[in-house]
Tab-separated table of C-alpha atoms in Angstrom:
chain	number	residue	atom	x	y	z
A	1	UNK	CA	35.554	72.282	-127.881
A	2	UNK	CA	35.076	69.678	-130.615
A	3	UNK	CA	33.246	66.712	-129.122
A	4	UNK	CA	31.954	63.411	-130.477
A	5	UNK	CA	29.182	61.895	-128.351
A	6	UNK	CA	28.613	58.154	-128.872
A	7	UNK	CA	25.631	56.056	-127.825
A	8	UNK	CA	23.836	52.831	-128.690
A	9	UNK	CA	20.102	53.155	-128.016
A	10	UNK	CA	18.288	50.371	-126.202
A	11	UNK	CA	15.354	48.568	-127.803
A	12	UNK	CA	13.127	50.059	-125.132
A	13	UNK	CA	14.125	53.668	-124.477
A	14	UNK	CA	15.179	54.349	-120.904
A	15	UNK	CA	17.116	56.623	-118.597
A	16	UNK	CA	20.481	56.167	-120.324
A	17	UNK	CA	19.019	57.307	-123.637
A	18	UNK	CA	17.503	60.337	-121.925
A	19	UNK	CA	20.791	61.347	-120.300
A	20	UNK	CA	22.632	61.018	-123.631
A	21	UNK	CA	20.113	63.286	-125.374
A	22	UNK	CA	20.032	65.835	-122.546
A	23	UNK	CA	23.836	66.150	-122.358
A	24	UNK	CA	24.225	66.311	-126.128
A	25	UNK	CA	21.640	69.086	-126.360
A	26	UNK	CA	23.204	70.974	-123.437
A	27	UNK	CA	26.649	70.883	-125.046
A	28	UNK	CA	25.254	72.111	-128.350
A	29	UNK	CA	23.142	74.842	-126.763
A	30	UNK	CA	26.098	76.392	-124.961
A	31	UNK	CA	28.181	76.578	-128.109
A	32	UNK	CA	30.396	73.510	-128.479
A	33	UNK	CA	31.027	71.845	-131.825
A	34	UNK	CA	29.167	68.606	-131.096
A	35	UNK	CA	28.962	65.583	-133.371
A	36	UNK	CA	27.126	62.340	-132.649
A	37	UNK	CA	27.568	58.692	-133.511
A	38	UNK	CA	24.473	56.617	-132.807
A	39	UNK	CA	23.667	52.921	-133.062
A	40	UNK	CA	20.395	51.149	-132.345
A	41	UNK	CA	20.278	47.871	-130.461
A	42	UNK	CA	17.232	46.626	-132.339
A	43	UNK	CA	19.620	46.207	-135.295
A	44	UNK	CA	21.215	43.336	-133.346
A	45	UNK	CA	18.143	41.183	-133.978
A	46	UNK	CA	19.039	41.049	-137.681
A	47	UNK	CA	22.468	39.511	-136.999
A	48	UNK	CA	23.177	35.820	-136.664
A	49	UNK	CA	24.463	34.592	-133.317
A	50	UNK	CA	28.157	34.340	-134.187
A	51	UNK	CA	28.247	37.748	-135.883
A	52	UNK	CA	26.598	39.351	-132.865
A	53	UNK	CA	29.089	37.710	-130.501
A	54	UNK	CA	32.018	38.887	-132.603
A	55	UNK	CA	30.744	42.453	-132.881
A	56	UNK	CA	29.931	42.724	-129.175
A	57	UNK	CA	33.534	41.828	-128.336
A	58	UNK	CA	35.287	43.844	-131.047
A	59	UNK	CA	33.410	45.708	-133.777
A	60	UNK	CA	36.189	46.723	-136.137
A	61	UNK	CA	33.806	48.310	-138.656
A	62	UNK	CA	32.459	50.844	-136.167
A	63	UNK	CA	35.921	51.405	-134.714
A	64	UNK	CA	37.173	52.432	-138.155
A	65	UNK	CA	34.204	54.770	-138.623
A	66	UNK	CA	34.851	56.506	-135.319
A	67	UNK	CA	38.567	56.822	-136.023
A	68	UNK	CA	37.788	58.453	-139.369
A	69	UNK	CA	35.314	60.917	-137.792
A	70	UNK	CA	37.828	61.928	-135.112
A	71	UNK	CA	40.547	62.574	-137.693
A	72	UNK	CA	38.342	64.322	-140.243
A	73	UNK	CA	36.685	66.694	-137.758
A	74	UNK	CA	39.536	67.303	-135.345
A	75	UNK	CA	37.615	65.849	-132.409
A	76	UNK	CA	39.241	66.553	-129.040
A	77	UNK	CA	37.019	64.398	-126.794
A	78	UNK	CA	34.963	61.307	-127.590
A	79	UNK	CA	32.324	60.868	-124.898
A	80	UNK	CA	30.757	57.395	-124.775
A	81	UNK	CA	27.479	56.568	-123.051
A	82	UNK	CA	26.540	53.015	-124.115
A	83	UNK	CA	28.683	50.758	-126.317
A	84	UNK	CA	26.829	47.454	-125.677
A	85	UNK	CA	26.457	45.409	-127.787
A	86	UNK	CA	27.028	46.813	-131.272
A	87	UNK	CA	29.595	49.584	-130.841
A	88	UNK	CA	31.900	47.595	-128.537
A	89	UNK	CA	34.883	48.769	-126.522
A	90	UNK	CA	37.005	48.599	-129.672
A	91	UNK	CA	35.842	52.158	-130.300
A	92	UNK	CA	37.865	53.418	-127.303
A	93	UNK	CA	41.229	52.530	-128.780
A	94	UNK	CA	40.135	53.764	-132.218
A	95	UNK	CA	39.301	57.187	-130.808
A	96	UNK	CA	42.620	57.365	-128.973
A	97	UNK	CA	44.606	56.269	-132.047
A	98	UNK	CA	43.078	59.213	-133.851
A	99	UNK	CA	44.289	61.566	-131.112
A	100	UNK	CA	41.157	62.184	-129.002
A	101	UNK	CA	40.699	61.798	-125.273
A	102	UNK	CA	38.136	59.157	-124.270
A	103	UNK	CA	35.422	59.688	-121.647
A	104	UNK	CA	32.902	57.032	-120.572
A	105	UNK	CA	29.817	57.789	-118.490
A	106	UNK	CA	28.955	54.716	-116.403
A	107	UNK	CA	25.207	54.105	-116.541
A	108	UNK	CA	25.224	50.503	-115.294
A	109	UNK	CA	27.526	47.829	-113.886
A	110	UNK	CA	28.019	45.912	-117.154
A	111	UNK	CA	31.818	45.709	-116.936
A	112	UNK	CA	31.513	44.284	-113.396
A	113	UNK	CA	28.470	42.028	-113.812
A	114	UNK	CA	27.061	40.165	-116.803
A	115	UNK	CA	23.511	41.428	-116.239
A	116	UNK	CA	24.678	44.948	-115.450
A	117	UNK	CA	22.619	45.273	-112.252
A	118	UNK	CA	24.643	43.513	-109.503
A	119	UNK	CA	21.496	41.521	-108.724
A	120	UNK	CA	20.890	37.772	-108.434
A	121	UNK	CA	17.889	35.932	-107.025
A	122	UNK	CA	16.295	39.298	-106.207
A	123	UNK	CA	19.197	40.310	-103.960
A	124	UNK	CA	22.282	42.477	-104.521
A	125	UNK	CA	25.224	40.324	-105.588
A	126	UNK	CA	28.904	41.227	-106.046
A	127	UNK	CA	30.392	37.783	-106.642
A	128	UNK	CA	31.879	38.800	-110.001
A	129	UNK	CA	33.153	42.266	-109.100
A	130	UNK	CA	36.887	42.396	-109.778
A	131	UNK	CA	36.948	38.759	-110.935
A	132	UNK	CA	36.503	36.639	-114.042
A	133	UNK	CA	32.718	36.378	-114.279
A	134	UNK	CA	32.345	32.599	-113.980
A	135	UNK	CA	29.589	32.888	-111.358
A	136	UNK	CA	27.486	34.962	-113.735
A	137	UNK	CA	27.720	32.209	-116.342
A	138	UNK	CA	26.983	29.397	-113.886
A	139	UNK	CA	23.888	31.202	-112.586
A	140	UNK	CA	22.778	32.375	-116.042
A	141	UNK	CA	22.545	35.953	-114.809
A	142	UNK	CA	22.096	37.570	-118.230
A	143	UNK	CA	18.622	36.869	-119.584
A	144	UNK	CA	18.421	33.698	-117.440
A	145	UNK	CA	20.719	31.970	-119.926
A	146	UNK	CA	24.147	30.502	-119.311
A	147	UNK	CA	24.863	30.738	-123.043
A	148	UNK	CA	23.948	34.430	-123.259
A	149	UNK	CA	25.811	35.074	-120.009
A	150	UNK	CA	28.911	33.377	-121.401
A	151	UNK	CA	28.941	35.844	-124.311
A	152	UNK	CA	28.942	38.879	-122.000
A	153	UNK	CA	31.453	37.236	-119.656
A	154	UNK	CA	33.743	36.464	-122.608
A	155	UNK	CA	33.485	40.063	-123.783
A	156	UNK	CA	34.337	41.435	-120.339
A	157	UNK	CA	37.142	38.921	-119.768
A	158	UNK	CA	38.728	39.752	-123.120
A	159	UNK	CA	38.800	43.453	-122.288
A	160	UNK	CA	39.949	42.874	-118.719
A	161	UNK	CA	42.907	40.771	-119.925
A	162	UNK	CA	43.651	43.198	-122.748
A	163	UNK	CA	43.519	46.133	-120.336
A	164	UNK	CA	40.878	47.970	-122.370
A	165	UNK	CA	38.891	49.269	-119.402
A	166	UNK	CA	41.972	50.394	-117.479
A	167	UNK	CA	44.077	51.791	-120.312
A	168	UNK	CA	41.836	52.895	-123.197
A	169	UNK	CA	39.542	55.244	-121.243
A	170	UNK	CA	41.069	58.506	-120.045
A	171	UNK	CA	38.253	59.346	-117.643
A	172	UNK	CA	35.191	57.588	-116.277
A	173	UNK	CA	32.232	59.655	-115.113
A	174	UNK	CA	30.300	57.986	-112.299
A	175	UNK	CA	26.928	59.557	-111.434
A	176	UNK	CA	27.367	58.846	-107.696
A	177	UNK	CA	30.121	58.007	-105.221
A	178	UNK	CA	28.442	54.627	-104.760
A	179	UNK	CA	29.149	53.768	-108.397
A	180	UNK	CA	32.693	55.109	-108.163
A	181	UNK	CA	33.409	52.815	-105.208
A	182	UNK	CA	32.172	49.774	-107.155
A	183	UNK	CA	34.343	50.663	-110.161
A	184	UNK	CA	37.402	50.936	-107.929
A	185	UNK	CA	36.552	47.572	-106.363
A	186	UNK	CA	36.331	46.234	-109.920
A	187	UNK	CA	39.915	47.251	-110.644
A	188	UNK	CA	39.770	50.678	-112.295
A	189	UNK	CA	42.269	53.380	-111.362
A	190	UNK	CA	40.737	55.758	-108.761
A	191	UNK	CA	42.524	58.694	-110.405
A	192	UNK	CA	40.546	58.106	-113.608
A	193	UNK	CA	37.083	58.146	-112.028
A	194	UNK	CA	35.208	61.362	-111.261
A	195	UNK	CA	31.686	61.882	-109.929
A	196	UNK	CA	29.183	63.992	-111.856
A	197	UNK	CA	25.442	63.570	-111.311
A	198	UNK	CA	22.889	63.795	-114.090
A	199	UNK	CA	20.705	66.875	-114.323
A	200	UNK	CA	17.133	67.995	-114.835
A	201	UNK	CA	16.155	71.165	-116.662
A	202	UNK	CA	13.975	73.091	-114.215
A	203	UNK	CA	12.284	74.893	-117.119
A	204	UNK	CA	10.701	71.551	-118.022
A	205	UNK	CA	9.439	70.972	-114.466
A	206	UNK	CA	6.287	72.590	-113.109
A	207	UNK	CA	5.863	73.165	-109.398
A	208	UNK	CA	2.128	72.735	-108.967
A	209	UNK	CA	-0.556	71.887	-106.438
A	210	UNK	CA	-0.296	68.276	-105.359
A	211	UNK	CA	-2.958	65.717	-106.131
A	212	UNK	CA	-4.143	62.792	-104.054
A	213	UNK	CA	-2.113	59.970	-105.654
A	214	UNK	CA	1.354	58.511	-105.289
A	215	UNK	CA	3.286	57.762	-108.464
A	216	UNK	CA	5.769	55.165	-109.701
A	217	UNK	CA	7.745	55.798	-112.897
A	218	UNK	CA	10.012	53.173	-114.427
A	219	UNK	CA	10.429	49.815	-116.048
A	220	UNK	CA	7.912	47.230	-114.878
A	221	UNK	CA	10.356	44.514	-113.860
A	222	UNK	CA	11.484	42.586	-110.814
A	223	UNK	CA	14.750	44.465	-110.306
A	224	UNK	CA	12.790	47.736	-110.123
A	225	UNK	CA	10.823	46.438	-107.139
A	226	UNK	CA	7.420	46.361	-108.833
A	227	UNK	CA	6.433	43.268	-106.823
A	228	UNK	CA	7.255	45.147	-103.611
A	229	UNK	CA	5.228	48.133	-104.813
A	230	UNK	CA	2.130	46.023	-105.539
A	231	UNK	CA	2.408	44.172	-102.223
A	232	UNK	CA	2.669	47.470	-100.323
A	233	UNK	CA	-0.470	48.851	-101.979
A	234	UNK	CA	-2.385	45.701	-101.066
A	235	UNK	CA	-1.515	46.457	-97.446
A	236	UNK	CA	-2.568	50.110	-97.833
A	237	UNK	CA	-6.025	48.861	-98.852
A	238	UNK	CA	-7.140	51.917	-100.788
A	239	UNK	CA	-5.760	54.542	-98.377
A	240	UNK	CA	-3.819	56.308	-101.157
A	241	UNK	CA	-4.320	56.003	-104.919
A	242	UNK	CA	-1.301	54.925	-106.979
A	243	UNK	CA	-0.503	55.785	-110.599
A	244	UNK	CA	1.999	53.510	-112.359
A	245	UNK	CA	3.828	54.779	-115.460
A	246	UNK	CA	5.962	52.484	-117.614
A	247	UNK	CA	5.951	49.079	-119.248
A	248	UNK	CA	8.001	45.899	-119.157
A	249	UNK	CA	7.947	42.190	-118.280
A	250	UNK	CA	5.591	42.653	-115.304
A	251	UNK	CA	2.947	44.530	-117.287
A	252	UNK	CA	0.480	41.665	-116.816
A	253	UNK	CA	0.981	41.712	-113.047
A	254	UNK	CA	0.398	45.475	-112.977
A	255	UNK	CA	-2.719	45.129	-115.120
A	256	UNK	CA	-4.033	42.513	-112.675
A	257	UNK	CA	-3.252	44.792	-109.723
A	258	UNK	CA	-5.428	47.531	-111.219
A	259	UNK	CA	-8.361	45.102	-111.020
A	260	UNK	CA	-7.631	43.656	-107.590
A	261	UNK	CA	-6.362	46.663	-105.610
A	262	UNK	CA	-8.475	49.739	-104.985
A	263	UNK	CA	-7.021	52.967	-106.348
A	264	UNK	CA	-4.238	51.470	-108.499
A	265	UNK	CA	-4.147	52.701	-112.100
A	266	UNK	CA	-1.695	51.955	-114.897
A	267	UNK	CA	-1.020	54.733	-117.400
A	268	UNK	CA	1.414	52.785	-119.585
A	269	UNK	CA	4.388	54.407	-121.254
A	270	UNK	CA	4.079	58.198	-121.604
A	271	UNK	CA	6.101	60.956	-123.310
A	272	UNK	CA	8.683	62.657	-121.049
A	273	UNK	CA	6.716	65.905	-120.696
A	274	UNK	CA	3.623	64.019	-119.511
A	275	UNK	CA	5.718	62.010	-117.061
A	276	UNK	CA	7.145	65.203	-115.589
A	277	UNK	CA	3.627	66.644	-115.233
A	278	UNK	CA	2.413	63.568	-113.350
A	279	UNK	CA	5.485	63.663	-111.082
A	280	UNK	CA	4.844	67.337	-110.305
A	281	UNK	CA	1.191	66.671	-109.463
A	282	UNK	CA	1.836	63.580	-107.324
A	283	UNK	CA	1.320	63.397	-103.569
A	284	UNK	CA	4.622	61.535	-103.464
A	285	UNK	CA	6.992	59.592	-105.740
A	286	UNK	CA	7.803	55.993	-104.782
A	287	UNK	CA	10.850	54.154	-106.131
A	288	UNK	CA	11.189	50.641	-104.654
A	289	UNK	CA	14.103	49.275	-106.711
A	290	UNK	CA	15.645	46.113	-105.251
A	291	UNK	CA	18.871	46.461	-107.261
A	292	UNK	CA	21.717	48.925	-106.781
A	293	UNK	CA	20.672	51.779	-109.045
A	294	UNK	CA	23.462	53.984	-110.391
A	295	UNK	CA	21.316	57.121	-110.175
A	296	UNK	CA	17.665	58.176	-109.904
A	297	UNK	CA	16.617	60.716	-112.509
A	298	UNK	CA	12.929	60.626	-111.542
A	299	UNK	CA	13.966	61.334	-107.963
A	300	UNK	CA	15.758	64.500	-109.081
A	301	UNK	CA	12.695	65.449	-111.160
A	302	UNK	CA	10.618	65.054	-107.990
A	303	UNK	CA	13.095	67.226	-106.073
A	304	UNK	CA	12.766	69.936	-108.717
A	305	UNK	CA	8.956	69.763	-108.562
A	306	UNK	CA	8.839	69.741	-104.707
A	307	UNK	CA	7.293	66.263	-104.716
A	308	UNK	CA	8.291	64.194	-101.667
A	309	UNK	CA	10.012	60.848	-102.308
A	310	UNK	CA	10.062	57.405	-100.685
A	311	UNK	CA	12.879	55.153	-101.926
A	312	UNK	CA	14.727	51.915	-101.239
A	313	UNK	CA	17.475	52.728	-98.754
A	314	UNK	CA	20.442	51.284	-100.646
A	315	UNK	CA	22.690	51.871	-103.640
A	316	UNK	CA	22.713	55.320	-105.202
A	317	UNK	CA	19.260	56.085	-103.789
A	318	UNK	CA	20.656	56.133	-100.254
A	319	UNK	CA	23.230	58.677	-101.418
A	320	UNK	CA	20.877	60.929	-103.385
A	321	UNK	CA	18.038	60.927	-100.820
A	322	UNK	CA	18.965	61.912	-97.261
A	323	UNK	CA	16.655	59.916	-95.008
A	324	UNK	CA	14.337	62.175	-93.061
A	325	UNK	CA	15.744	65.304	-94.738
A	326	UNK	CA	15.092	65.168	-98.482
A	327	UNK	CA	12.926	62.038	-98.446
A	328	UNK	CA	12.333	58.741	-96.691
A	329	UNK	CA	14.119	55.391	-96.982
A	330	UNK	CA	12.484	52.003	-96.521
A	331	UNK	CA	14.138	48.596	-96.254
A	332	UNK	CA	14.605	47.150	-99.778
A	333	UNK	CA	12.053	44.444	-100.689
A	334	UNK	CA	10.099	45.117	-97.461
A	335	UNK	CA	6.551	45.950	-98.574
A	336	UNK	CA	5.382	46.463	-94.964
A	337	UNK	CA	8.065	49.068	-94.330
A	338	UNK	CA	7.209	50.782	-97.615
A	339	UNK	CA	3.529	50.924	-96.659
A	340	UNK	CA	4.430	52.374	-93.241
A	341	UNK	CA	6.574	55.135	-94.777
A	342	UNK	CA	3.833	56.033	-97.267
A	343	UNK	CA	1.295	56.277	-94.433
A	344	UNK	CA	3.694	58.396	-92.376
A	345	UNK	CA	3.888	60.994	-95.167
A	346	UNK	CA	0.110	60.922	-95.555
A	347	UNK	CA	-0.383	61.509	-91.825
A	348	UNK	CA	2.292	64.215	-91.438
A	349	UNK	CA	1.674	66.913	-94.090
A	350	UNK	CA	3.933	69.468	-92.392
A	351	UNK	CA	6.870	67.055	-92.444
A	352	UNK	CA	6.038	66.120	-96.050
A	353	UNK	CA	6.162	69.795	-97.065
A	354	UNK	CA	9.459	70.251	-95.226
A	355	UNK	CA	11.272	67.417	-96.987
A	356	UNK	CA	9.794	68.605	-100.302
A	357	UNK	CA	11.336	72.033	-99.818
A	358	UNK	CA	14.621	70.436	-98.785
A	359	UNK	CA	14.530	68.359	-101.967
A	360	UNK	CA	14.084	71.479	-104.066
A	361	UNK	CA	17.082	73.082	-102.342
A	362	UNK	CA	19.098	69.927	-103.039
A	363	UNK	CA	18.130	70.148	-106.701
A	364	UNK	CA	19.223	73.781	-106.955
A	365	UNK	CA	22.529	72.960	-105.289
A	366	UNK	CA	23.497	69.866	-107.289
A	367	UNK	CA	21.328	69.025	-110.293
A	368	UNK	CA	20.848	72.067	-112.560
A	369	UNK	CA	22.005	72.189	-116.199
A	370	UNK	CA	24.360	75.093	-115.471
A	371	UNK	CA	26.234	73.219	-112.742
A	372	UNK	CA	26.314	70.102	-114.892
A	373	UNK	CA	27.794	71.935	-117.857
A	374	UNK	CA	30.596	73.403	-115.727
A	375	UNK	CA	31.447	69.973	-114.332
A	376	UNK	CA	31.296	68.325	-117.736
A	377	UNK	CA	33.660	70.807	-119.341
A	378	UNK	CA	36.088	70.525	-116.419
A	379	UNK	CA	36.055	66.731	-116.755
A	380	UNK	CA	36.709	66.961	-120.489
A	381	UNK	CA	39.757	69.098	-119.771
A	382	UNK	CA	40.900	66.548	-117.196
A	383	UNK	CA	40.532	63.741	-119.751
A	384	UNK	CA	42.574	65.725	-122.289
A	385	UNK	CA	45.253	66.309	-119.652
A	386	UNK	CA	45.340	62.594	-118.795
A	387	UNK	CA	45.724	61.784	-122.490
A	388	UNK	CA	48.518	64.355	-122.902
A	389	UNK	CA	50.435	62.993	-119.923
A	390	UNK	CA	50.258	59.485	-121.336
A	391	UNK	CA	51.576	60.680	-124.711
A	392	UNK	CA	54.502	62.349	-122.974
A	393	UNK	CA	55.325	59.186	-121.040
A	394	UNK	CA	55.147	57.149	-124.249
A	395	UNK	CA	57.771	59.394	-125.858
C-alpha cells in the first residue's frame, strides 16, 4: 500500500512523536511504500502572531504540498498524527481532493477542548465537549491566556461549522474506548471511529531482576500529577526510593523534592532505550496523572517488562489497567491513597508478582507490533472503503 504519514513534532518530544515514529517504521519494515511529511512546531516561534493564527486555522501552502505529493506518488492513504498548529486541518481536504483516504490518529482532545487535556483547575472538565468552546476562552484554558485560547477556539469553531472534522476524515483511530466515547460525545460519527491501541516492541524491552526503586516517567507538569507524586513520597518517608525521569514546568519542584525527601532522585530526560531499561529494573511504575490520558505507553512498556503498575483510576488508565489484576488504581489527586497502594505492593510480593505476570499476558494479547500492524492495515482498508462509498454517493 502507498501511504503518506503526516506529523508535526512538538517543541519538546513526547509520546505522540514516539508513536508516529514507531508506526512509520513498522509500516516500512513490513514492506509498504511509506512516505512522510513532517513539520516542526519550533518553527512557529519565527512567525508573527497573525501569520501563526492564519496558518493554524488554514495553512494553504502545506495543503498544496500534500495534495501534490498524493497525486505525484499515487498515495492511497494519508495518515495524520498531529496537525497542530502548522499543518492545520486544511491538509485533510487537500489529501481527499487528490484521491486519497484520510486517517487521523487521536492523540489528545484538541478538537474537543482548547488545551487538549479536558482539564481545568486541576480537575477533569468537559464543559466544551460538543459545544462552541466559549468556556475555554473565558477560563483561559490554553496556556492560561484568554487570547491564546481564543485562537484555538476560533480554529475549532471554524472547522466544526465547516464540517471538517465530520466530513474530511474517513476514519479516526482512537487508542482506547474511553477516547472513542469522548469523540462521539463531541459530535463525530460513531461509524468513522475505530479503536486501535499503540504498541511496544518487545525486542526493545528487557525482562530483568527488579531493583528497589519505584519509577515515574513523563512530563513534569501539574496535569501529569507530579504534585500528587511528590506528596505521596513525603508520606512514605523513605520507605521506597523513587526515580523520576522527564522534564517540564515543575522541574524546580522535583529538584527541591530530591533535597527534602529521602530516596527521591531526578534523572532528567533520558533516551528511549535508557528509559525502557529503568522501567524494566523498577520495583514498580507509578503514573499519577490527574487528567484524562488518551493512552499510557509507559504502562504498556511496564507490562512488557513484567513491572507492576500503580495508576490513577480514571480516563484511559482505568481501561488499560484492570484494578487488582494487571495493576492497582488509586483515587486521582489523592496522595494518601497513592502511598497506601505503593505500600501494599511493597508488603505483598506474591501479589505484586502475580499482577506483573498478568500484565505481561495482557501485553502479548493486545500490544505487540504484529497485532498492531494487522489492525492498522485493516483500518486503512476500511478508510479506503469509506472514501469509495462517498465517491459513489457523490456521483
